[in-house]
């Protein structure tokens, strides 16, 4: 189960809104959705949480590029919402590295392998393709800008240590827990 919310910082404090991510397919779509929540180009945070598996924070400051933190990239890679956040740049890949897709056959084997060798591939940790790259290239653990909330009172060390109820803990630290609870 997922929970996603937008927290927009205004002159009067934080405003929260529940957000539906069904129509969001790219990070650009997500950034546009966040910018719509703040007509004055104020800071907007997108908080996404999948139960106890992973959480993500996307920070939009006006027209600047989004800043992203994901608590567990490997767990997020198994999620359609997580895949939106796991950009090539975030994972340290060259954009357009589609050679992996060219090497895969529809039967799940790579060029030069027979179907009997396909079981060996599974044992090596390849669990699929994420954004055009093998999922094994997605690291376990946090990725992104751990200092994303430093100026808002949530330091890098604290952000990295959050786990089961991260979104609530972030909102508490921001002084936005009451407004977040209205959309939860």
GROMACS .gro file of C-alpha atoms in nm:
model
  184
    1UNK     CA    1   0.000   0.000   0.000
    2UNK     CA    2   0.122   0.346  -0.093
    3UNK     CA    3   0.077   0.686   0.056
    4UNK     CA    4   0.171   1.001  -0.134
    5UNK     CA    5   0.124   1.359  -0.028
    6UNK     CA    6   0.235   1.704  -0.131
    7UNK     CA    7   0.354   1.949   0.133
    8UNK     CA    8   0.374   2.305   0.003
    9UNK     CA    9   0.547   2.570   0.213
   10UNK     CA   10   0.358   2.897   0.216
   11UNK     CA   11   0.380   3.224   0.409
   12UNK     CA   12   0.131   3.076   0.656
   13UNK     CA   13   0.317   2.746   0.705
   14UNK     CA   14   0.279   2.409   0.536
   15UNK     CA   15  -0.024   2.306   0.333
   16UNK     CA   16  -0.081   1.938   0.261
   17UNK     CA   17  -0.271   1.773  -0.017
   18UNK     CA   18  -0.329   1.409  -0.091
   19UNK     CA   19  -0.203   1.327  -0.436
   20UNK     CA   20  -0.295   1.063  -0.685
   21UNK     CA   21   0.004   0.934  -0.881
   22UNK     CA   22  -0.184   0.714  -1.128
   23UNK     CA   23  -0.135   0.961  -1.416
   24UNK     CA   24   0.228   1.037  -1.329
   25UNK     CA   25   0.465   0.851  -1.558
   26UNK     CA   26   0.788   1.050  -1.532
   27UNK     CA   27   0.979   1.263  -1.286
   28UNK     CA   28   0.888   1.562  -1.504
   29UNK     CA   29   0.517   1.482  -1.461
   30UNK     CA   30   0.568   1.460  -1.085
   31UNK     CA   31   0.754   1.793  -1.077
   32UNK     CA   32   0.474   1.959  -1.276
   33UNK     CA   33   0.215   1.821  -1.034
   34UNK     CA   34   0.414   1.957  -0.740
   35UNK     CA   35   0.457   2.299  -0.900
   36UNK     CA   36   0.080   2.323  -0.946
   37UNK     CA   37   0.044   2.290  -0.567
   38UNK     CA   38   0.240   2.612  -0.510
   39UNK     CA   39   0.140   2.910  -0.723
   40UNK     CA   40   0.416   3.126  -0.571
   41UNK     CA   41   0.712   2.900  -0.656
   42UNK     CA   42   0.753   2.806  -0.290
   43UNK     CA   43   0.915   2.482  -0.179
   44UNK     CA   44   0.702   2.173  -0.240
   45UNK     CA   45   0.785   1.830  -0.103
   46UNK     CA   46   0.643   1.512  -0.251
   47UNK     CA   47   0.647   1.239   0.011
   48UNK     CA   48   0.593   0.883  -0.108
   49UNK     CA   49   0.590   0.582   0.120
   50UNK     CA   50   0.530   0.213   0.054
   51UNK     CA   51   0.449   0.055   0.389
   52UNK     CA   52   0.773  -0.047   0.561
   53UNK     CA   53   0.955  -0.110   0.234
   54UNK     CA   54   1.084   0.230   0.120
   55UNK     CA   55   1.012   0.602   0.112
   56UNK     CA   56   1.105   0.883  -0.120
   57UNK     CA   57   1.126   1.261  -0.093
   58UNK     CA   58   1.120   1.486  -0.397
   59UNK     CA   59   1.186   1.855  -0.338
   60UNK     CA   60   1.080   2.117  -0.589
   61UNK     CA   61   1.199   2.474  -0.538
   62UNK     CA   62   1.036   2.691  -0.805
   63UNK     CA   63   1.165   2.606  -1.150
   64UNK     CA   64   1.483   2.436  -1.026
   65UNK     CA   65   1.543   2.070  -1.108
   66UNK     CA   66   1.385   1.831  -0.858
   67UNK     CA   67   1.605   1.698  -0.579
   68UNK     CA   68   1.542   1.336  -0.482
   69UNK     CA   69   1.613   1.101  -0.195
   70UNK     CA   70   1.505   0.736  -0.193
   71UNK     CA   71   1.557   0.529   0.123
   72UNK     CA   72   1.608   0.193  -0.053
   73UNK     CA   73   1.666   0.196  -0.427
   74UNK     CA   74   1.637  -0.180  -0.471
   75UNK     CA   75   1.297  -0.189  -0.298
   76UNK     CA   76   1.179   0.117  -0.491
   77UNK     CA   77   1.288  -0.043  -0.820
   78UNK     CA   78   1.019  -0.307  -0.770
   79UNK     CA   79   0.754  -0.035  -0.752
   80UNK     CA   80   0.604   0.163  -1.039
   81UNK     CA   81   0.615   0.477  -0.825
   82UNK     CA   82   0.971   0.408  -0.722
   83UNK     CA   83   1.079   0.368  -1.083
   84UNK     CA   84   0.964   0.725  -1.147
   85UNK     CA   85   1.217   0.849  -0.892
   86UNK     CA   86   1.507   0.623  -0.993
   87UNK     CA   87   1.638   0.826  -1.283
   88UNK     CA   88   1.959   0.741  -1.465
   89UNK     CA   89   2.120   1.049  -1.310
   90UNK     CA   90   2.018   0.945  -0.959
   91UNK     CA   91   2.163   0.597  -1.014
   92UNK     CA   92   2.483   0.733  -1.172
   93UNK     CA   93   2.415   0.596  -1.519
   94UNK     CA   94   2.459   0.750  -1.859
   95UNK     CA   95   2.118   0.843  -2.002
   96UNK     CA   96   2.017   0.638  -2.303
   97UNK     CA   97   2.214   0.329  -2.209
   98UNK     CA   98   1.974   0.097  -2.390
   99UNK     CA   99   2.228  -0.172  -2.486
  100UNK     CA  100   2.085  -0.396  -2.215
  101UNK     CA  101   1.747  -0.407  -2.387
  102UNK     CA  102   1.907  -0.488  -2.721
  103UNK     CA  103   2.083  -0.791  -2.571
  104UNK     CA  104   1.765  -0.945  -2.428
  105UNK     CA  105   1.553  -1.190  -2.620
  106UNK     CA  106   1.182  -1.230  -2.561
  107UNK     CA  107   1.240  -1.572  -2.403
  108UNK     CA  108   1.433  -1.405  -2.120
  109UNK     CA  109   1.779  -1.517  -2.229
  110UNK     CA  110   2.063  -1.298  -2.349
  111UNK     CA  111   2.224  -1.336  -2.691
  112UNK     CA  112   2.444  -1.642  -2.698
  113UNK     CA  113   2.263  -1.816  -2.411
  114UNK     CA  114   2.033  -2.107  -2.447
  115UNK     CA  115   1.718  -2.146  -2.241
  116UNK     CA  116   1.890  -2.393  -2.005
  117UNK     CA  117   2.130  -2.113  -1.903
  118UNK     CA  118   1.842  -1.879  -1.816
  119UNK     CA  119   1.817  -2.027  -1.467
  120UNK     CA  120   2.181  -1.931  -1.405
  121UNK     CA  121   2.097  -1.568  -1.485
  122UNK     CA  122   1.831  -1.565  -1.216
  123UNK     CA  123   2.082  -1.696  -0.964
  124UNK     CA  124   2.316  -1.407  -1.050
  125UNK     CA  125   2.064  -1.157  -0.916
  126UNK     CA  126   1.916  -1.018  -1.236
  127UNK     CA  127   1.554  -0.954  -1.145
  128UNK     CA  128   1.452  -0.752  -1.447
  129UNK     CA  129   1.516  -0.425  -1.622
  130UNK     CA  130   1.469  -0.087  -1.454
  131UNK     CA  131   1.470   0.223  -1.674
  132UNK     CA  132   1.659   0.032  -1.942
  133UNK     CA  133   1.928  -0.110  -1.713
  134UNK     CA  134   1.956  -0.441  -1.530
  135UNK     CA  135   1.789  -0.426  -1.191
  136UNK     CA  136   2.102  -0.573  -1.035
  137UNK     CA  137   2.266  -0.235  -1.102
  138UNK     CA  138   2.023  -0.073  -0.858
  139UNK     CA  139   2.194  -0.049  -0.521
  140UNK     CA  140   2.041  -0.169  -0.197
  141UNK     CA  141   2.006   0.119   0.043
  142UNK     CA  142   1.963   0.493   0.006
  143UNK     CA  143   2.035   0.695  -0.308
  144UNK     CA  144   2.005   1.059  -0.389
  145UNK     CA  145   2.045   1.384  -0.202
  146UNK     CA  146   2.043   1.296   0.169
  147UNK     CA  147   2.085   1.667   0.247
  148UNK     CA  148   1.755   1.746   0.075
  149UNK     CA  149   1.589   1.859   0.399
  150UNK     CA  150   1.890   2.001   0.588
  151UNK     CA  151   1.764   2.360   0.578
  152UNK     CA  152   1.420   2.244   0.692
  153UNK     CA  153   1.545   2.075   1.009
  154UNK     CA  154   1.594   1.714   0.898
  155UNK     CA  155   1.964   1.641   0.867
  156UNK     CA  156   2.128   1.383   0.643
  157UNK     CA  157   2.199   1.140   0.927
  158UNK     CA  158   1.842   1.164   1.055
  159UNK     CA  159   1.693   1.116   0.707
  160UNK     CA  160   1.904   0.807   0.643
  161UNK     CA  161   1.799   0.655   0.977
  162UNK     CA  162   1.422   0.687   0.919
  163UNK     CA  163   1.235   0.367   0.852
  164UNK     CA  164   0.883   0.245   0.919
  165UNK     CA  165   0.688   0.571   0.951
  166UNK     CA  166   0.925   0.806   0.771
  167UNK     CA  167   0.664   1.036   0.618
  168UNK     CA  168   0.509   1.107   0.958
  169UNK     CA  169   0.851   1.162   1.117
  170UNK     CA  170   0.950   1.404   0.839
  171UNK     CA  171   0.623   1.595   0.879
  172UNK     CA  172   0.680   1.611   1.258
  173UNK     CA  173   1.027   1.758   1.209
  174UNK     CA  174   0.889   2.015   0.963
  175UNK     CA  175   0.607   2.112   1.197
  176UNK     CA  176   0.357   1.986   0.941
  177UNK     CA  177   0.222   1.674   1.112
  178UNK     CA  178  -0.125   1.819   1.172
  179UNK     CA  179  -0.175   1.923   0.810
  180UNK     CA  180  -0.040   1.590   0.688
  181UNK     CA  181  -0.285   1.401   0.907
  182UNK     CA  182  -0.574   1.584   0.737
  183UNK     CA  183  -0.490   1.411   0.409
  184UNK     CA  184  -0.381   1.074   0.544
   0.00000   0.00000   0.00000
